[in-house]
Coordinates of C-alpha atoms and ligand atoms in Angstrom, one line a residue:
Chain A
X514 CA -35.8 -33.9 -0.5
X515 CA -39.2 -34.0 1.7
X516 CA -36.9 -35.0 4.7
X517 CA -39.8 -33.6 6.8
X518 CA -42.4 -35.9 5.7
X519 CA -40.6 -38.9 7.0
X520 CA -41.2 -39.2 11.0
X521 CA -38.0 -42.0 11.2
X522 CA -35.9 -39.2 10.0
X523 CA -36.8 -37.2 13.1
X524 CA -34.4 -39.6 14.7
X525 CA -30.3 -39.2 14.1
X526 CA -30.4 -42.2 11.7
X527 CA -28.8 -42.2 8.2
X528 CA -31.0 -44.7 6.1
X529 CA -29.2 -46.0 3.3
X530 CA -31.3 -49.3 2.9
X531 CA -33.9 -48.3 0.6
X532 CA -33.2 -51.3 -1.7
X533 CA -34.7 -53.4 1.4
X534 CA -37.4 -51.7 2.4
X535 CA -38.1 -47.6 2.5
X536 CA -39.6 -45.2 5.2
X537 CA -42.8 -44.0 5.4
X538 CA -44.2 -40.8 4.8
X539 CA -46.7 -39.5 7.4
X540 CA -49.5 -39.1 4.7
X541 CA -49.2 -43.2 4.1
X542 CA -49.0 -43.8 7.7
X543 CA -52.2 -41.5 8.2
X544 CA -54.1 -43.2 5.1
X545 CA -53.8 -46.5 6.8
X546 CA -54.6 -45.3 10.4
X547 CA -57.7 -43.5 8.9
X548 CA -58.7 -46.7 7.4
X549 CA -58.1 -48.6 10.8
X550 CA -59.6 -45.9 12.7
X551 CA -62.8 -44.7 10.8
X552 CA -63.5 -46.7 8.0
X553 CA -62.5 -50.3 8.7
X554 CA -64.5 -52.8 6.4
X555 CA -64.3 -55.3 4.0
X556 CA -64.3 -54.8 0.1
X557 CA -66.6 -56.3 -2.5
X558 CA -69.8 -55.3 -0.5
X559 CA -71.2 -51.4 -0.1
X560 CA -74.4 -51.7 2.0
X561 CA -73.0 -49.5 4.9
X562 CA -71.3 -46.1 4.9
X563 CA -67.8 -47.4 5.7
X564 CA -67.6 -49.7 3.3
X565 CA -68.8 -47.5 0.7
X566 CA -65.8 -45.2 1.5
X567 CA -63.4 -48.2 1.6
X568 CA -64.5 -49.6 -1.5
X569 CA -64.1 -46.5 -3.3
X570 CA -60.4 -45.9 -1.9
X571 CA -59.5 -49.6 -2.7
X572 CA -60.9 -49.7 -6.3
X573 CA -59.5 -46.2 -7.0
X574 CA -55.8 -47.5 -6.5
X575 CA -56.1 -49.6 -9.8
X576 CA -56.6 -46.5 -11.5
X577 CA -53.5 -44.6 -9.7
X578 CA -51.4 -47.8 -10.5
X579 CA -52.7 -47.6 -14.2
X580 CA -51.4 -43.9 -14.7
X581 CA -48.2 -44.4 -12.6
X582 CA -46.9 -47.3 -14.6
X583 CA -49.1 -46.6 -18.0
X584 CA -51.3 -49.6 -18.1
X585 CA -55.0 -50.2 -18.0
X586 CA -56.5 -50.3 -14.7
X587 CA -58.0 -53.9 -15.4
X588 CA -54.6 -55.1 -16.0
X589 CA -53.6 -54.3 -12.1
X590 CA -53.7 -56.9 -9.8
X591 CA -53.1 -56.5 -6.1
X592 CA -50.8 -59.1 -4.5
X593 CA -48.3 -59.4 -1.5
X594 CA -45.3 -58.3 -3.0
X595 CA -43.2 -58.5 -5.9
X596 CA -42.1 -62.2 -5.0
X597 CA -45.8 -63.3 -4.9
X598 CA -46.1 -61.7 -8.5
X599 CA -43.3 -63.3 -10.0
X600 CA -44.6 -66.6 -8.6
X601 CA -48.0 -66.0 -10.4
X602 CA -46.4 -65.2 -13.7
X603 CA -44.1 -68.4 -13.4
X604 CA -46.6 -70.9 -11.9
X605 CA -50.0 -69.2 -13.1
X606 CA -49.1 -68.4 -16.7
X607 CA -45.6 -69.8 -17.8
X608 CA -46.5 -73.0 -16.4
X609 CA -49.4 -73.3 -18.8
X610 CA -48.0 -72.1 -21.9
X611 CA -44.4 -73.4 -21.9
X612 CA -43.4 -76.7 -22.5
X613 CA -40.3 -79.2 -22.2
X614 CA -37.2 -77.8 -24.0
X615 CA -38.4 -74.2 -24.1
X616 CA -35.8 -71.6 -23.2
X617 CA -36.0 -69.0 -20.5
X618 CA -33.3 -66.2 -20.6
X619 CA -32.2 -65.3 -17.0
X620 CA -29.1 -63.9 -15.8
X621 CA -26.9 -64.1 -12.8
X622 CA -27.3 -60.8 -11.2
X623 CA -31.3 -61.6 -10.6
X624 CA -32.9 -61.3 -7.3
X625 CA -34.0 -65.3 -5.9
X626 CA -37.6 -64.4 -6.5
X627 CA -36.8 -64.3 -10.3
X628 CA -34.6 -67.2 -10.3
X629 CA -35.9 -69.9 -7.9
X630 CA -39.3 -70.3 -9.4
X631 CA -38.0 -70.9 -12.8
X632 CA -35.7 -73.3 -11.3
X633 CA -38.6 -75.1 -9.8
X634 CA -40.6 -74.7 -12.9
X635 CA -37.9 -76.3 -15.0
X636 CA -37.7 -79.3 -12.7
X637 CA -41.5 -79.5 -12.9
X638 CA -41.8 -79.4 -16.6
X639 CA -38.5 -79.5 -18.3
X640 CA -38.1 -75.9 -19.1
X641 CA -34.5 -75.0 -20.0
X642 CA -32.8 -71.8 -18.1
X643 CA -30.2 -70.1 -19.9
X644 CA -28.1 -67.4 -18.4
X645 CA -27.4 -64.3 -20.3
X646 CA -23.6 -63.6 -19.6
X647 CA -22.9 -60.2 -17.9
X648 CA -20.3 -57.9 -19.0
X649 CA -17.1 -56.5 -17.5
X650 CA -19.2 -54.1 -15.3
X651 CA -21.5 -57.0 -14.3
X652 CA -24.2 -55.2 -16.3
X653 CA -26.6 -57.0 -19.0
X654 CA -26.6 -55.9 -22.6
X655 CA -28.9 -56.3 -25.5
X656 CA -26.0 -57.4 -27.4
X657 CA -25.5 -60.6 -25.1
X658 CA -29.1 -61.1 -24.9
X659 CA -29.2 -61.4 -28.7
X660 CA -26.2 -64.0 -28.6
X661 CA -28.3 -66.3 -26.4
X662 CA -31.6 -66.3 -28.1
X663 CA -32.5 -69.3 -30.4
X664 CA -35.9 -70.3 -31.8
X665 CA -36.6 -72.0 -28.6
X666 CA -36.1 -68.8 -26.5
X667 CA -39.9 -68.2 -25.2
X668 CA -39.0 -65.7 -22.4
X669 CA -36.8 -63.1 -21.3
X670 CA -37.3 -62.5 -17.7
X671 CA -35.3 -59.6 -16.0
X672 CA -35.0 -57.0 -13.4
X673 CA -35.3 -53.5 -14.8
X674 CA -32.7 -52.5 -11.8
X675 CA -30.5 -55.3 -10.0
X676 CA -30.6 -55.0 -6.5
X677 CA -27.0 -55.4 -6.0
X678 CA -25.0 -53.7 -8.9
X679 CA -28.0 -51.4 -9.8
X680 CA -27.6 -51.2 -13.3
X681 CA -30.5 -49.8 -15.0
X682 CA -31.3 -52.4 -18.0
X683 CA -32.5 -51.1 -21.4
X684 CA -36.2 -52.3 -21.2
X685 CA -37.4 -50.3 -24.0
X686 CA -34.9 -52.0 -26.5
X687 CA -35.1 -55.2 -24.6
X688 CA -39.1 -55.2 -24.9
X689 CA -38.8 -53.9 -28.5
X690 CA -36.7 -56.8 -29.3
X691 CA -39.0 -59.3 -27.6
X692 CA -41.9 -58.0 -29.4
X693 CA -40.3 -58.1 -32.7
X694 CA -39.2 -61.8 -31.9
X695 CA -42.5 -63.2 -30.0
X696 CA -40.9 -63.6 -27.0
X697 CA -42.7 -62.9 -23.7
X698 CA -40.9 -60.0 -21.6
X699 CA -41.4 -60.4 -17.6
X700 CA -40.0 -57.7 -15.8
X701 CA -39.3 -57.4 -12.0
X702 CA -39.6 -53.7 -11.1
X703 CA -39.0 -54.3 -7.7
X704 CA -35.9 -51.8 -7.9
X705 CA -36.8 -49.7 -10.5
X706 CA -40.6 -48.6 -10.0
X707 CA -39.9 -46.8 -6.6
X708 CA -36.9 -44.9 -8.3
X709 CA -37.6 -43.5 -11.9
X710 CA -40.4 -43.5 -14.6
X711 CA -41.4 -46.9 -15.8
X712 CA -43.8 -47.7 -18.9
X713 CA -45.4 -50.8 -19.1
X714 CA -46.8 -50.4 -22.5
X715 CA -44.4 -48.3 -24.2
X716 CA -41.6 -50.9 -23.4
X717 CA -43.7 -53.7 -24.6
X718 CA -43.8 -55.6 -21.2
X719 CA -45.9 -58.6 -20.8
X720 CA -45.6 -58.8 -16.9
X721 CA -44.5 -56.2 -14.5
X722 CA -44.1 -56.9 -10.7
X723 CA -43.3 -54.7 -8.0
X724 CA -43.7 -54.1 -4.1
X725 CA -45.0 -51.4 -2.1
X726 CA -43.0 -51.2 0.9
X727 CA -39.7 -50.4 -1.5
X728 CA -41.6 -47.1 -2.6
X729 CA -42.9 -45.3 0.7
X730 CA -46.1 -47.9 1.0
X731 CA -46.9 -50.5 3.5
X732 CA -45.5 -54.1 3.6
X733 CA -47.7 -56.8 2.5
X734 CA -48.6 -55.4 -0.4
X735 CA -47.8 -55.6 -4.2
X736 CA -48.7 -55.5 -7.7
X737 CA -48.8 -57.6 -10.9
X738 CA -49.3 -55.7 -14.1
X739 CA -50.0 -58.2 -16.9
X740 CA -51.1 -57.7 -20.3
X741 CA -54.7 -58.2 -20.9
X742 CA -55.0 -60.9 -23.4
X743 CA -52.3 -62.6 -21.3
X744 CA -54.2 -62.5 -18.1
X745 CA -57.2 -63.9 -19.7
X746 CA -55.2 -67.1 -20.1
X747 CA -53.5 -67.2 -16.8
X748 CA -54.6 -69.5 -13.9
X749 CA -54.9 -68.3 -10.7
X750 CA -52.6 -69.8 -7.5
X751 CA -55.4 -69.5 -4.9
X752 CA -58.8 -70.2 -4.9
X753 CA -61.7 -69.4 -2.6
X754 CA -64.0 -66.3 -1.5
X755 CA -64.0 -63.2 -3.5
X756 CA -62.8 -64.5 -6.5
X757 CA -65.6 -66.7 -7.6
X758 CA -69.0 -65.9 -9.1
X759 CA -70.6 -69.2 -8.2
X760 CA -69.7 -73.0 -7.9
X761 CA -72.1 -75.8 -7.4
X762 CA -72.2 -79.2 -5.8
X763 CA -71.7 -81.2 -8.9
X764 CA -68.5 -79.2 -9.4
X765 CA -69.3 -76.6 -11.8
X766 CA -67.8 -73.0 -11.1
X767 CA -67.6 -69.9 -12.7
X768 CA -64.6 -67.6 -11.6
X769 CA -65.0 -63.7 -11.4
X770 CA -63.5 -61.6 -14.0
X771 CA -60.1 -60.2 -14.3
X772 CA -58.5 -59.2 -12.3
X773 CA -60.5 -59.9 -9.1
X774 CA -60.2 -63.6 -10.1
X775 CA -56.7 -63.6 -8.9
X776 CA -57.3 -62.0 -5.7
X777 CA -58.7 -64.9 -3.5
X778 CA -59.8 -64.0 0.2
X779 CA -59.7 -60.8 1.8
X780 CA -57.1 -58.6 0.4
X781 CA -54.4 -56.6 2.5
X782 CA -57.0 -53.8 2.3
X783 CA -55.3 -51.2 4.5
X784 CA -52.1 -51.9 2.5
X785 CA -53.7 -51.4 -0.7
X786 CA -55.1 -47.9 0.4
X787 CA -51.9 -46.8 1.8
X788 CA -49.9 -47.9 -1.4
X789 CA -52.2 -45.8 -3.5
X790 CA -51.5 -42.9 -1.0
X791 CA -47.6 -43.6 -1.4
X792 CA -48.0 -43.6 -5.3
X793 CA -49.9 -40.2 -5.4
X794 CA -47.1 -38.8 -3.1
X795 CA -44.5 -40.1 -5.6
X796 CA -45.9 -38.8 -8.5
X797 CA -46.4 -35.2 -6.7
X798 CA -42.4 -35.2 -6.2
X799 CA -41.9 -36.5 -9.8
X800 CA -40.1 -39.8 -10.7
X801 CA -37.7 -38.0 -12.8
X802 CA -36.9 -35.7 -10.2
X803 CA -36.2 -38.7 -7.7
X804 CA -33.9 -40.3 -10.3
X805 CA -32.0 -37.1 -10.8
X806 CA -31.5 -36.7 -7.3
X807 CA -30.5 -40.2 -6.4
X808 CA -27.8 -39.9 -9.5
X809 CA -26.4 -36.8 -8.2
X810 CA -25.9 -38.2 -4.7
X811 CA -24.2 -41.2 -6.0
X812 CA -21.9 -39.5 -8.2
X813 CA -21.2 -37.2 -5.0
X814 CA -20.4 -40.6 -3.3
X815 CA -18.4 -42.2 -5.9
X816 CA -16.1 -38.9 -6.2
X817 CA -15.7 -38.8 -2.3
X818 CA -14.6 -42.2 -2.0
X819 CA -11.8 -42.4 -4.9
X820 CA -9.2 -41.3 -2.5
X821 CA -10.1 -43.3 0.5
X822 CA -7.6 -46.3 0.3
X823 CA -9.1 -49.9 0.8
X824 CA -12.4 -49.2 -0.4
X825 CA -13.4 -51.5 -3.1
X826 CA -16.3 -50.5 -5.2
X827 CA -18.2 -53.0 -7.6
X828 CA -20.4 -50.7 -9.5
X829 CA -19.0 -47.2 -10.4
X830 CA -20.8 -47.2 -13.9
X831 CA -24.3 -48.2 -12.6
X832 CA -27.0 -45.6 -13.2
X833 CA -29.2 -45.8 -10.0
X834 CA -28.8 -45.1 -6.6
X835 CA -27.2 -48.6 -5.2
X836 CA -23.3 -48.5 -4.3
X837 CA -22.0 -51.8 -3.7
X838 CA -18.6 -52.1 -1.9
X839 CA -16.4 -53.6 0.7
X840 CA -13.8 -52.5 2.9
X841 CA -10.5 -54.6 1.7
X842 CA -9.8 -57.4 4.2
X843 CA -13.2 -56.8 6.3
X844 CA -16.1 -59.0 6.0
X845 CA -19.2 -57.3 4.9
X846 CA -21.1 -57.6 7.9
X847 CA -18.2 -56.5 10.2
X848 CA -18.4 -53.3 8.2
X849 CA -22.4 -53.1 8.3
X850 CA -22.1 -53.3 12.2
X851 CA -19.4 -50.6 12.3
X852 CA -21.4 -48.3 10.2
X853 CA -24.3 -48.9 12.6
X854 CA -22.2 -47.6 15.4
X855 CA -22.3 -44.3 13.4
X856 CA -26.0 -44.6 13.1
X857 CA -25.6 -45.3 9.3
X858 CA -27.8 -47.9 8.2
X859 CA -26.7 -50.5 5.5
X860 CA -27.2 -53.8 4.5
X861 CA -24.5 -56.4 4.2
X862 CA -25.1 -59.8 2.4
X863 CA -25.7 -61.5 -0.9
X864 CA -28.7 -59.5 -1.2
X865 CA -30.7 -62.8 -2.2
X866 CA -28.5 -62.7 -5.5
X867 CA -26.8 -65.7 -4.7
X868 CA -25.8 -66.8 -8.1
X869 CA -23.8 -63.2 -8.6
X870 CA -20.9 -64.6 -6.6
X871 CA -19.9 -66.6 -9.9
X872 CA -19.5 -63.3 -11.7
X873 CA -17.8 -60.9 -9.4
X874 CA -16.0 -63.8 -7.5
X875 CA -17.0 -62.2 -4.2
X876 CA -20.2 -63.7 -2.1
X877 CA -20.8 -60.7 0.1
X878 CA -21.1 -57.0 -0.3
X879 CA -22.1 -54.0 1.7
X880 CA -24.9 -52.3 -0.2
X881 CA -25.8 -48.3 0.2
X882 CA -29.3 -47.6 -1.5
X883 CA -30.5 -44.3 -1.5
X884 CA -33.8 -42.5 -2.0
X885 CA -35.0 -39.0 -2.5
X886 CA -34.8 -38.1 1.4
X887 CA -31.2 -38.9 1.5
X888 CA -28.9 -35.8 1.3
X889 CA -25.3 -34.7 1.0
X890 CA -25.0 -34.5 4.5
X891 CA -25.9 -38.3 4.9
X892 CA -23.2 -38.9 2.2
X893 CA -20.5 -37.1 4.1
X894 CA -21.1 -38.7 7.1
X895 CA -20.9 -42.0 5.3
X896 CA -17.6 -41.0 4.0
X897 CA -16.3 -39.5 7.3
X898 CA -16.7 -43.2 8.6
X899 CA -15.3 -45.1 6.0
X900 CA -12.3 -42.8 6.5
X901 CA -12.1 -43.6 10.0
X902 CA -12.6 -47.3 9.0
X903 CA -8.6 -48.0 9.8
X904 CA -9.9 -48.9 13.6
X905 CA -12.8 -50.6 12.4
X906 CA -12.2 -53.7 14.7
X907 CA -11.6 -51.5 17.9
X908 CA -15.2 -50.7 17.5
X909 CA -16.9 -54.0 16.3
X910 CA -15.0 -56.1 18.7
Chain B
X954 CA -10.8 -59.3 30.6
X955 CA -8.7 -56.3 29.3
X956 CA -10.2 -55.0 26.1
X957 CA -7.0 -55.0 24.2
X958 CA -5.9 -58.6 25.1
X959 CA -9.7 -59.6 23.9
X960 CA -9.3 -57.8 20.7
X961 CA -6.0 -59.2 20.1
X962 CA -6.9 -63.1 20.6
X963 CA -10.0 -62.5 18.4
X964 CA -8.0 -60.9 15.7
X965 CA -5.3 -63.4 15.8
X966 CA -7.7 -66.3 15.4
X967 CA -9.6 -64.0 12.7
X968 CA -6.7 -63.6 10.5
X969 CA -5.1 -67.0 11.0
X970 CA -7.7 -69.4 12.0
X971 CA -6.9 -72.8 13.1
X972 CA -7.5 -75.6 10.7
X973 CA -9.0 -73.6 7.7
X974 CA -9.7 -75.6 4.6
X975 CA -11.7 -78.6 4.2
X976 CA -10.0 -82.0 3.1
X977 CA -11.4 -85.0 1.0
X978 CA -12.3 -87.6 3.4
X979 CA -15.2 -89.4 3.9
X980 CA -14.6 -90.7 7.5
X981 CA -15.7 -87.2 8.6
X982 CA -18.9 -86.0 10.0
X983 CA -20.1 -82.7 7.8
X984 CA -22.3 -80.1 8.4
X985 CA -23.1 -76.5 6.8
X986 CA -24.4 -73.6 8.9
X987 CA -26.0 -70.6 7.7
X988 CA -28.0 -68.4 9.9
X989 CA -31.1 -67.1 9.1
X990 CA -30.3 -63.5 10.8
X991 CA -26.8 -63.1 9.4
X992 CA -24.8 -64.0 6.2
X993 CA -22.1 -66.1 7.7
X994 CA -21.8 -69.5 5.8
X995 CA -19.6 -71.9 7.2
X996 CA -19.0 -75.6 6.5
X997 CA -17.5 -78.0 9.1
X998 CA -16.1 -81.6 9.4
X999 CA -15.4 -83.4 12.3
X1000 CA -13.5 -86.7 13.0
X1001 CA -14.2 -88.9 15.8
X1002 CA -12.6 -92.0 16.9
X1003 CA -12.8 -94.0 20.1
X1004 CA -15.1 -91.4 21.6
X1005 CA -12.3 -88.7 21.0
X1006 CA -12.3 -85.8 18.7
X1007 CA -9.7 -86.3 16.6
X1008 CA -10.0 -83.3 14.4
X1009 CA -12.3 -80.5 13.1
X1010 CA -12.0 -78.1 10.0
X1011 CA -13.9 -75.8 8.6
X1012 CA -14.3 -73.3 5.5
X1013 CA -16.3 -70.7 4.3
X1014 CA -17.1 -66.7 4.7
X1015 CA -18.1 -65.5 7.9
X1016 CA -17.6 -62.4 10.2
X1017 CA -14.8 -61.8 12.7
X1018 CA -16.7 -63.1 15.8
X1019 CA -17.9 -66.2 14.2
X1020 CA -14.6 -67.1 12.4
X1021 CA -12.4 -66.3 15.7
X1022 CA -14.9 -68.3 17.8
X1023 CA -14.7 -71.1 15.5
X1024 CA -11.0 -71.2 15.6
X1025 CA -10.8 -71.1 19.2
X1026 CA -13.6 -73.7 19.6
X1027 CA -11.6 -76.2 17.4
X1028 CA -8.4 -75.4 19.3
X1029 CA -10.0 -76.3 22.4
X1030 CA -12.2 -79.5 21.3
X1031 CA -9.7 -81.6 19.6
X1032 CA -8.4 -84.0 21.9
X1033 CA -11.3 -84.1 24.2
X1034 CA -13.9 -86.9 24.6
X1035 CA -17.6 -86.4 23.2
X1036 CA -18.8 -86.1 26.7
X1037 CA -16.2 -83.5 27.5
X1038 CA -17.0 -81.5 24.1
X1039 CA -20.9 -81.5 25.1
X1040 CA -19.9 -80.0 28.4
X1041 CA -17.7 -77.3 27.1
X1042 CA -20.3 -76.4 24.4
X1043 CA -23.1 -76.1 26.9
X1044 CA -21.1 -74.1 29.0
X1045 CA -20.1 -71.8 26.0
X1046 CA -23.8 -71.6 25.1
X1047 CA -24.8 -70.6 28.7
X1048 CA -22.1 -68.1 28.7
X1049 CA -23.5 -66.2 25.6
X1050 CA -26.9 -66.5 26.8
X1051 CA -26.2 -65.1 30.0
X1052 CA -26.7 -68.0 32.1
X1053 CA -24.8 -69.7 34.9
X1054 CA -21.6 -71.4 33.6
X1055 CA -18.1 -72.7 34.6
X1056 CA -15.4 -70.1 33.3
X1057 CA -12.8 -73.2 34.1
X1058 CA -13.7 -75.1 30.9
X1059 CA -13.7 -72.2 28.4
X1060 CA -10.3 -71.2 28.6
X1061 CA -10.0 -68.1 25.7
X1062 CA -13.7 -68.8 24.8
X1063 CA -14.3 -66.3 27.8
X1064 CA -13.0 -63.5 25.3
X1065 CA -16.6 -63.5 24.2
X1066 CA -18.3 -63.2 27.9
X1067 CA -19.7 -59.9 27.0
X1068 CA -21.0 -60.3 23.8
X1069 CA -24.6 -60.3 25.0
X1070 CA -24.0 -56.9 25.1
X1071 CA -24.3 -56.7 21.5
X1072 CA -27.4 -58.9 21.0
X1073 CA -27.1 -58.7 17.1
X1074 CA -24.0 -60.9 17.4
X1075 CA -24.9 -63.8 19.6
X1076 CA -25.6 -65.7 16.5
X1077 CA -22.2 -65.2 15.2
X1078 CA -20.6 -66.4 18.4
X1079 CA -22.8 -69.3 18.8
X1080 CA -22.1 -70.4 15.1
X1081 CA -19.5 -73.0 16.0
X1082 CA -21.4 -74.3 18.5
X1083 CA -24.5 -75.0 16.5
X1084 CA -22.5 -76.7 13.9
X1085 CA -20.4 -79.1 16.1
X1086 CA -23.8 -80.0 18.0
X1087 CA -25.5 -80.9 14.6
X1088 CA -22.5 -83.2 13.9
X1089 CA -22.6 -84.9 17.4
X1090 CA -26.3 -85.1 16.7
X1091 CA -25.6 -86.9 13.5
X1092 CA -23.2 -89.4 15.2
X1093 CA -25.8 -90.1 17.8
X1094 CA -28.2 -91.1 14.8
X1095 CA -25.5 -93.2 13.3
X1096 CA -24.7 -95.0 16.4
X1097 CA -28.4 -95.9 17.3
Ligands
LIG2498 C1 -34.7 -57.1 -7.6 C2 -35.8 -57.8 -6.6 N1 -37.0 -58.5 -7.1 C3 -37.6 -58.9 -6.1 C4 -37.5 -58.6 -4.9 C5 -38.6 -59.2 -3.9 O1 -39.5 -58.2 -3.3 P1 -40.2 -58.6 -2.1 O2 -39.2 -59.4 -0.9 O3 -40.9 -57.2 -1.4 O4 -41.4 -59.4 -2.6 C6 -36.8 -57.8 -4.3 C7 -36.4 -57.4 -2.9 O5 -35.2 -57.6 -2.3 C8 -35.6 -57.1 -5.5 O6 -34.5 -56.5 -5.0

């Protein structure tokens, strides 16, 4: 779908690395170029014409995000990406509200950005991290979560879609469970928000983090959505211009209101504008259409690789456009270099989910991650390349 | 070098690498390399006595290029003095980086002489180099 919108697809490439970052459509490129060409200016002041245009576009992105994920626009904080958003939750909110012995439930399929901050916090203040076991398909179930909850459980933090296995977690029922049990629910939406409809309020989320560049937007911008009552009691991690109302020699100061108090310094203005454009673009295509299209392609790929010997697939059941595999006996990176010789772009590695190796007993996989602009022809070419992979070392060596 | 022969040497060393598997021995120098730009992750250990490299061992997960280069490098370095080893490592690095080098010192390592045509694989070929240099530096620090 919509391949003609993407300048990079004019080249003969098959882009299957959408979990890492996505291609940019012309409308997003144009919006960034337009800002840089015709109305460059800083925000927070509107004394001249270009600044008025910029301010209006910039501020409106909060409204776009709020209708996209169903939250209040004052609950939308601009960040540099999902990683910064998650760090703000852990060190801006949790550090202030958790105490020694409080338990946080994670799981081993999480991205580094939703594990390492917690590990640091546990060293700083003594919270206890517990890993909820995954089921036989390496997926996370509410039943397993319930088994790990104790009266000390204060937070459940998880990716709505994980970036290696690609399972879609039942955030509605997990959120409801958290809500009923007074547990904070922190959702990493980096892989879900770009690919399916996500509902912040309806799923009782307390925090939701995602990145612009994984959803057709520019790099360097992301979003943290936080429940307003919680944001009132969250500390900024950064202090400086743009986020204070006043400060005095004697140390008195007052911070600006929410959400600007969390956005110190000059923010990524061009990127925020580009992200707004990207979200409008995605909403026009329809998130349900995107998800459905990816699922069709994934099923088509699964059916086709079934009869190729030597292909080990790790996530046949997961409900997203992520496909994790290895060619038996071939190191993941050799496979990705081989596929590059067919102009097929995939990713090899542990995908920042370093703890997953304990669960699947294999450290590195090759990941194909799809988006709406991939088509059956892309899958066919991947399948052909895999069929020919008997001679893989003739190509890569 | 003929391409089939090149591939055969690399594949032999990849499938059946020299000295793969670590041992529990504290008299060895140790290091772990993982690179920023690729996913190879190997641990190394090396024993030096009377200025002679007695043993080098490694373990971990890495691609065909880094695994085979490590295997060949180990085969060549065992039995050499520290100074001889440094000279080989230097020449090898020069070869990978397309500078002048002395082919006679490198033996089978010459199979990587055109790796620079695949810039994304230079780091793989240089992985054993970095690891062994690390350990030699550590030795230097110890001796001072
Ligand atoms: C599940 C998940 N969480 C968080 C991140 C971090 O996103 P970013 O690097 O854009 O901050 C990623 C990116 O790979 C991810 O896949």
